[in-house]
mmCIF file of C-alpha atoms and ligand atoms in Angstrom:
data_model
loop_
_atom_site.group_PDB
_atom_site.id
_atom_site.type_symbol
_atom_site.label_atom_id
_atom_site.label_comp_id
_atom_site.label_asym_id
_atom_site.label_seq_id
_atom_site.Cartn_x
_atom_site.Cartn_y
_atom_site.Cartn_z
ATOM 1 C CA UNK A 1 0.000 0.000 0.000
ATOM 2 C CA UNK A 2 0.942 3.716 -0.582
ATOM 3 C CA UNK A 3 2.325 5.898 1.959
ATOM 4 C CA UNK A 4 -0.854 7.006 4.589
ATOM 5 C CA UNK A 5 -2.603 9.489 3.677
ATOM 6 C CA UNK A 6 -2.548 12.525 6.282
ATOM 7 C CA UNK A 7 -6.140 13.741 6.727
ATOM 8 C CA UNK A 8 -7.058 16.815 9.326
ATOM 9 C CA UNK A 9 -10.382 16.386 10.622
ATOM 10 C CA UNK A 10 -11.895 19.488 11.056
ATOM 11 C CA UNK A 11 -14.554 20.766 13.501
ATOM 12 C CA UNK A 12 -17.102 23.141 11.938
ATOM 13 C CA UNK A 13 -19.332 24.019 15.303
ATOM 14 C CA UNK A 14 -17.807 25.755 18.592
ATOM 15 C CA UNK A 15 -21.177 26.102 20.189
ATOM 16 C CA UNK A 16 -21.750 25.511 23.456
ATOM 17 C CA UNK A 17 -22.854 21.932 24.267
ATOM 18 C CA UNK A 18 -22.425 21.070 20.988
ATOM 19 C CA UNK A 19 -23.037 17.584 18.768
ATOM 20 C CA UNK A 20 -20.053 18.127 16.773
ATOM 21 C CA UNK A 21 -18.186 16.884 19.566
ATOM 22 C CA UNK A 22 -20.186 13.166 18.760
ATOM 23 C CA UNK A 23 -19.822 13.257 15.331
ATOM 24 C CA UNK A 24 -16.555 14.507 14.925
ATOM 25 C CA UNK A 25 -15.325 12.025 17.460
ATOM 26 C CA UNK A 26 -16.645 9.302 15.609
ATOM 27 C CA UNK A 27 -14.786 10.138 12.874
ATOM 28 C CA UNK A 28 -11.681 10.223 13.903
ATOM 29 C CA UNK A 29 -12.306 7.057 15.752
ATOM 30 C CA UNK A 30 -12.835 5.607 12.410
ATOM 31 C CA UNK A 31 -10.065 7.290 10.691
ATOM 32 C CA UNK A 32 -7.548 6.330 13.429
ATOM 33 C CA UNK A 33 -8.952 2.315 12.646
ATOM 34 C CA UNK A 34 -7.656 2.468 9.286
ATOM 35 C CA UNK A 35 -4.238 1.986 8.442
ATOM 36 C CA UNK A 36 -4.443 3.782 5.461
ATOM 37 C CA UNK A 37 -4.679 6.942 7.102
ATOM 38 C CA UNK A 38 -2.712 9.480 9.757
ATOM 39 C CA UNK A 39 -4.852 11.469 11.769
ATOM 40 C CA UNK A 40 -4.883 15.051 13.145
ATOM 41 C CA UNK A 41 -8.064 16.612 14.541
ATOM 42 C CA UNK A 42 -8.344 20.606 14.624
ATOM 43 C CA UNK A 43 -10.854 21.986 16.724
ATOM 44 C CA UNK A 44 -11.414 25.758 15.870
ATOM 45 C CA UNK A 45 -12.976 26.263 19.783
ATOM 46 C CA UNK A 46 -9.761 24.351 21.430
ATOM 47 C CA UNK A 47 -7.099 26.448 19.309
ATOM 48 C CA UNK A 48 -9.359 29.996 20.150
ATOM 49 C CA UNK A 49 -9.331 30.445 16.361
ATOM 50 C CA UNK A 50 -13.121 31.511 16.483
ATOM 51 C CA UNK A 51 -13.335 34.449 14.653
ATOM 52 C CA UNK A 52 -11.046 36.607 12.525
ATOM 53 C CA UNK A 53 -9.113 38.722 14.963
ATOM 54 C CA UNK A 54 -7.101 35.595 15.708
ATOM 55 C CA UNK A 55 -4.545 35.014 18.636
ATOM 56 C CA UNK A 56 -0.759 36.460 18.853
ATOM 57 C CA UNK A 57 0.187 34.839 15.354
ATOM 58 C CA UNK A 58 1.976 32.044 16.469
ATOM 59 C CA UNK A 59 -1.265 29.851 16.869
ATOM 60 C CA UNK A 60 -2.456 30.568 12.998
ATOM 61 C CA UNK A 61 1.568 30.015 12.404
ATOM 62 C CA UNK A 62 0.976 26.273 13.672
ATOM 63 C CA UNK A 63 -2.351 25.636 12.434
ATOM 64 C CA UNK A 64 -1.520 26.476 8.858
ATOM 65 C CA UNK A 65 1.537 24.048 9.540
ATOM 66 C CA UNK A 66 -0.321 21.364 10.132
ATOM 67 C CA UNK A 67 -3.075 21.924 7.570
ATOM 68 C CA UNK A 68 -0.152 21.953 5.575
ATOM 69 C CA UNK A 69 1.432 19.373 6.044
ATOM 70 C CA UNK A 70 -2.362 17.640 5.436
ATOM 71 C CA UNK A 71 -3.226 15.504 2.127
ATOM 72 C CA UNK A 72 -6.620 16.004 2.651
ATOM 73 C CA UNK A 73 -9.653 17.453 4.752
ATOM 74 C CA UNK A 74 -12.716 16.194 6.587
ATOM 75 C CA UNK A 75 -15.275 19.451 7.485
ATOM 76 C CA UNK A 76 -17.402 18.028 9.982
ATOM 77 C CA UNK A 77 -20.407 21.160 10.152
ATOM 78 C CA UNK A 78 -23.697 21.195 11.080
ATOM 79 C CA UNK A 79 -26.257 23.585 9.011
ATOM 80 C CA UNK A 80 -27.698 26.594 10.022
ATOM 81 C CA UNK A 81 -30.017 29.113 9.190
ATOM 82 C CA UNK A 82 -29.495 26.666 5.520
ATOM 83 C CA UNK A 83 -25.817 27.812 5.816
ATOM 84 C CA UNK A 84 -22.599 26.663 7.731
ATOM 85 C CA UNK A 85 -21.677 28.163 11.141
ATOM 86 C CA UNK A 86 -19.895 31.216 10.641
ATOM 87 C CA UNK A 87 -17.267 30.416 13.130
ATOM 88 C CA UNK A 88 -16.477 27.548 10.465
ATOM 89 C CA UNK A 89 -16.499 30.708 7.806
ATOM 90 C CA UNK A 90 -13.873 32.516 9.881
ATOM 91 C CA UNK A 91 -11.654 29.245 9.804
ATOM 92 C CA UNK A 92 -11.522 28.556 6.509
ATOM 93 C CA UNK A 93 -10.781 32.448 5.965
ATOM 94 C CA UNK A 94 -7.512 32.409 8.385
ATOM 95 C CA UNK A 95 -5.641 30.499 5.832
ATOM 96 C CA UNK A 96 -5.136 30.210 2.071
ATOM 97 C CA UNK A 97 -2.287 28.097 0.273
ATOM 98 C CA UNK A 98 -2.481 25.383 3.197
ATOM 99 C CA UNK A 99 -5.960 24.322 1.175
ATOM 100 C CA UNK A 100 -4.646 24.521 -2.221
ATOM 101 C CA UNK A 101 -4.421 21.462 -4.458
ATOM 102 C CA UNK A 102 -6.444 19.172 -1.829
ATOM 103 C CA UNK A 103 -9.803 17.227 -1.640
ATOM 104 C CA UNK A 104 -11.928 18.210 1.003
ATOM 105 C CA UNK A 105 -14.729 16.017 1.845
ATOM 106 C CA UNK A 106 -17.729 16.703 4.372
ATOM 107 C CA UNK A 107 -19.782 15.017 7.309
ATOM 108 C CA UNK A 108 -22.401 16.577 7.782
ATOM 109 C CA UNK A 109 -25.825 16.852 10.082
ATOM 110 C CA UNK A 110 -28.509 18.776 10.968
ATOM 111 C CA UNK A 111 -32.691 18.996 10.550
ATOM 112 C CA UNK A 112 -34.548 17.530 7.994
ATOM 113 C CA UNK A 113 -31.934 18.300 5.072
ATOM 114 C CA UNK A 114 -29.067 16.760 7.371
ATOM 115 C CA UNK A 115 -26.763 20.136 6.400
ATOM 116 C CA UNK A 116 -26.577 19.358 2.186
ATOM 117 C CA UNK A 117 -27.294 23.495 2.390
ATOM 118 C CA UNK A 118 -24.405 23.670 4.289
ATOM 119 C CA UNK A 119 -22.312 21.348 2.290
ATOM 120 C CA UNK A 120 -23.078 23.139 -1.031
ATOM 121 C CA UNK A 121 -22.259 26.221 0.222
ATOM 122 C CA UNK A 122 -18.857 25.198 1.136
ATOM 123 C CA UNK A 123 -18.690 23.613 -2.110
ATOM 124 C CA UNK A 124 -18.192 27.012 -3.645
ATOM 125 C CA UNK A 125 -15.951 28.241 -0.579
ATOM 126 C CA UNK A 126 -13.545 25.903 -1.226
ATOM 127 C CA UNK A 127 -13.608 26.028 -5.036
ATOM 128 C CA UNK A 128 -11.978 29.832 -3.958
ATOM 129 C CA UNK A 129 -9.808 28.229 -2.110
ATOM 130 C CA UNK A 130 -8.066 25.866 -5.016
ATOM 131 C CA UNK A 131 -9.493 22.774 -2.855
ATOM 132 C CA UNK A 132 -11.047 20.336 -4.989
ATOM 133 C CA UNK A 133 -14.535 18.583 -2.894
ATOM 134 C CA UNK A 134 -15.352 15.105 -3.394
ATOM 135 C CA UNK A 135 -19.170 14.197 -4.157
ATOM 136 C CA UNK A 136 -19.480 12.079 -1.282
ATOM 137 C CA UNK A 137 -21.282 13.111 1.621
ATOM 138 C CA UNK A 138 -21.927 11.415 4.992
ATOM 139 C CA UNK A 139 -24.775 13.401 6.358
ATOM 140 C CA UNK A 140 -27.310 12.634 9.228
ATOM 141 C CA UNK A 141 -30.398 14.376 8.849
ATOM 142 C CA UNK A 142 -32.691 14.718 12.092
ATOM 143 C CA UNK A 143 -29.208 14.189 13.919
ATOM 144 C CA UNK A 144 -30.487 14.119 17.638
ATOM 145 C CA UNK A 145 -32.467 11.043 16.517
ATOM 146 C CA UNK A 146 -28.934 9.178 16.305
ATOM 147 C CA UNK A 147 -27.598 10.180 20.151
ATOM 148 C CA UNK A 148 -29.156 9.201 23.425
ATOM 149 C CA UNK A 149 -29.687 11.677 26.095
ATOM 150 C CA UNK A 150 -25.877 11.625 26.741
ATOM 151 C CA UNK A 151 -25.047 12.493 22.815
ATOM 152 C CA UNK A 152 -23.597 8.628 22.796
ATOM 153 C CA UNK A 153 -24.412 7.068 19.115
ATOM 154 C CA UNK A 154 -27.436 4.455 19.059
ATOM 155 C CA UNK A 155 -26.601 2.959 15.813
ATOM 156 C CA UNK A 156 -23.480 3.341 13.388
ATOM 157 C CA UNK A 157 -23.987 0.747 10.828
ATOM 158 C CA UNK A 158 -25.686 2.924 8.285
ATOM 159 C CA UNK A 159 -22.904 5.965 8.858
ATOM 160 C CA UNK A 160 -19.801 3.248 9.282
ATOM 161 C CA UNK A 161 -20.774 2.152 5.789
ATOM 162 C CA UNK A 162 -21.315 5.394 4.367
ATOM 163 C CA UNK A 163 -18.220 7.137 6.242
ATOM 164 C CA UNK A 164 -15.839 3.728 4.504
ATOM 165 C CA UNK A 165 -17.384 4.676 0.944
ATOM 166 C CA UNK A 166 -16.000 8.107 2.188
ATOM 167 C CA UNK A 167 -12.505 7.399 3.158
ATOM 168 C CA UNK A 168 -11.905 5.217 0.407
ATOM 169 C CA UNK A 169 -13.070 8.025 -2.269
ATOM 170 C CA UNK A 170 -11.192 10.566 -0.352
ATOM 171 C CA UNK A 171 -8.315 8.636 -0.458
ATOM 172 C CA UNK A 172 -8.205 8.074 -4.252
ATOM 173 C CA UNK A 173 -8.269 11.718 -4.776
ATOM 174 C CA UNK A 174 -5.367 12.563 -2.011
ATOM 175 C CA UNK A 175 -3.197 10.428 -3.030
ATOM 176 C CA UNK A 176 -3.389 11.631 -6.791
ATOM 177 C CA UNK A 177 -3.152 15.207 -5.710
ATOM 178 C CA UNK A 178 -0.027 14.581 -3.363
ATOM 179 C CA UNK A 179 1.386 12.474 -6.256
ATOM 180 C CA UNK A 180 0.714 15.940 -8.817
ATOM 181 C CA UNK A 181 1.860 18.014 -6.022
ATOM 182 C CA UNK A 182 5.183 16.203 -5.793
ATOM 183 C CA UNK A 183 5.885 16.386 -9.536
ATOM 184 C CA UNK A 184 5.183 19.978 -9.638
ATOM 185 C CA UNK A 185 4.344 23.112 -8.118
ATOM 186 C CA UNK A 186 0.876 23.895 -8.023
ATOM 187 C CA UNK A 187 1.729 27.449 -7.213
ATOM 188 C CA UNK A 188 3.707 28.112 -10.275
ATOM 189 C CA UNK A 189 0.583 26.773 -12.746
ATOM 190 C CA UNK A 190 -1.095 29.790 -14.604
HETATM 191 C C1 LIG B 201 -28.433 28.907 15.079
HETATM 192 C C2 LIG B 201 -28.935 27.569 14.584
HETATM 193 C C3 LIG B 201 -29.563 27.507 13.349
HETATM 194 C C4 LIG B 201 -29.983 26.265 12.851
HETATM 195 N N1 LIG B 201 -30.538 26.225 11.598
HETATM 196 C C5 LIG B 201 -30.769 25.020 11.036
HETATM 197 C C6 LIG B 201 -31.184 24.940 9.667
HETATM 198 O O1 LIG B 201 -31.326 25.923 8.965
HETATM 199 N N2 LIG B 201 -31.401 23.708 9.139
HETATM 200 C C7 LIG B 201 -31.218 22.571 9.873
HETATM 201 O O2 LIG B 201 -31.402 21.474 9.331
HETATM 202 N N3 LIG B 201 -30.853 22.602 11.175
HETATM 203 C C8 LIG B 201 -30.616 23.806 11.769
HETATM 204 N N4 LIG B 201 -30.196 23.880 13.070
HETATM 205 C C9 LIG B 201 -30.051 22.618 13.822
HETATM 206 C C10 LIG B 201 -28.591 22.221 13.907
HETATM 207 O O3 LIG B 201 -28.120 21.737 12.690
HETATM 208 C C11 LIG B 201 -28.409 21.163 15.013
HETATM 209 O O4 LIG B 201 -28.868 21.737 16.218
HETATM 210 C C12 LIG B 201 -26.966 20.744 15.183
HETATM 211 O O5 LIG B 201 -26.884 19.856 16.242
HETATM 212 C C13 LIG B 201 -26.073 21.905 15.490
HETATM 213 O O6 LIG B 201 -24.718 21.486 15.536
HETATM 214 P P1 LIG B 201 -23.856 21.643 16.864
HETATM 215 O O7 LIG B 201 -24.693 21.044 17.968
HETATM 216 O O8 LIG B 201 -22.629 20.822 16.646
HETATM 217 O O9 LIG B 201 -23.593 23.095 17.029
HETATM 218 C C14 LIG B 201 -29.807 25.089 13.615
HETATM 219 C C15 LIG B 201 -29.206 25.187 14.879
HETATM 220 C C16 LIG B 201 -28.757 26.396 15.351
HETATM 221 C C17 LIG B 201 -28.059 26.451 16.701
#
């Protein structure tokens, strides 16, 4: 097998008591299963990178590091107001040629449409942003029917599957790009 893939898992949501926590910490349970794949996990709330004033430098210095040094993304965001949370917005915003030349693939939940109003808006974000997305989505729609009272998971058969079709996709398209990105500079293409 190829070299592992490094894929940054990314939280979208820094809300207070929220599910991102459950979903985003399944998938990096999953990721960290599969030997196909290194993990990091960047949590906007944790690294106080919630808006665009930012911290003292050195913490955006780090984070675009590691997104760096990252073959691929996973945006875990919930929808709202048929958008993506804005602290998500500010994220994305912080950094630039960190996302270039990448696939960026989504998990997503929410109401009824399980966030695919938040995933297509992204879609065009990230299209800015010289990130390529991949088509597949895992989403959860009516997401607090899939936790107990103590946001544990009731069932992940349906999402394991989905999130594997996922991984394996996303993995196709990072390794190409890291292979194009080692035989030239994506910077210097005009
Ligand atoms: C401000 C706000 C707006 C929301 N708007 C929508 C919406 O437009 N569509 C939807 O399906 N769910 C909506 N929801 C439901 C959220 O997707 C759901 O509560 C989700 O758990 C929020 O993610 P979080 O708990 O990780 O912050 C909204 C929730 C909040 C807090």
């Amino acid at each position: 097998m190829s070299k592992p893939i490094k894929v940054a898992v990314i939280y979208g949501s820094v809300r207070n008591g929220r599910l991102c926590d459950a979903v985003a910490g399944w998938v990096a349970d999953r990721v960290e299963a599969r030997a196909d794949y290194t993990l990091d996990v960047i949590d906007p709330l944790a690294e106080g990178l919630t808006d665009l004033r930012g911290t003292d430098g050195a913490t955006e210095k780090a984070i675009a590091a590691r997104l760096s040094r990252s073959d691929a993304f996973i945006v875990v965001t919930p929808e709202y107001n048929h958008s993506f949370p804005a602290a998500l917005k500010h994220f994305i915003d912080g950094f630039n040629e960190p996302w270039h030349a990448k696939p960026v693939a989504f998990v997503s939940y929410g109401g009824l449409s399980g966030g695919s109003r938040a995933v297509e808006q992204l879609r065009q974000i990230f299209a800015e942003l010289h990130a390529t997305t991949i088509r597949q989505v895992v989403s959860f729609p009516n997401v607090w029917a899939h936790f107990d009272p103590q946001h544990r998971w009731r069932d992940m058969e349906r999402g394991d599957r989905n999130l594997n079709v996922l991984l394996t996709q996303l993995r196709w398209w990072a390794s190409a790009l890291r292979d194009a990105r080692a035989g030239a500079d994506y910077r210097t293409v005009s």
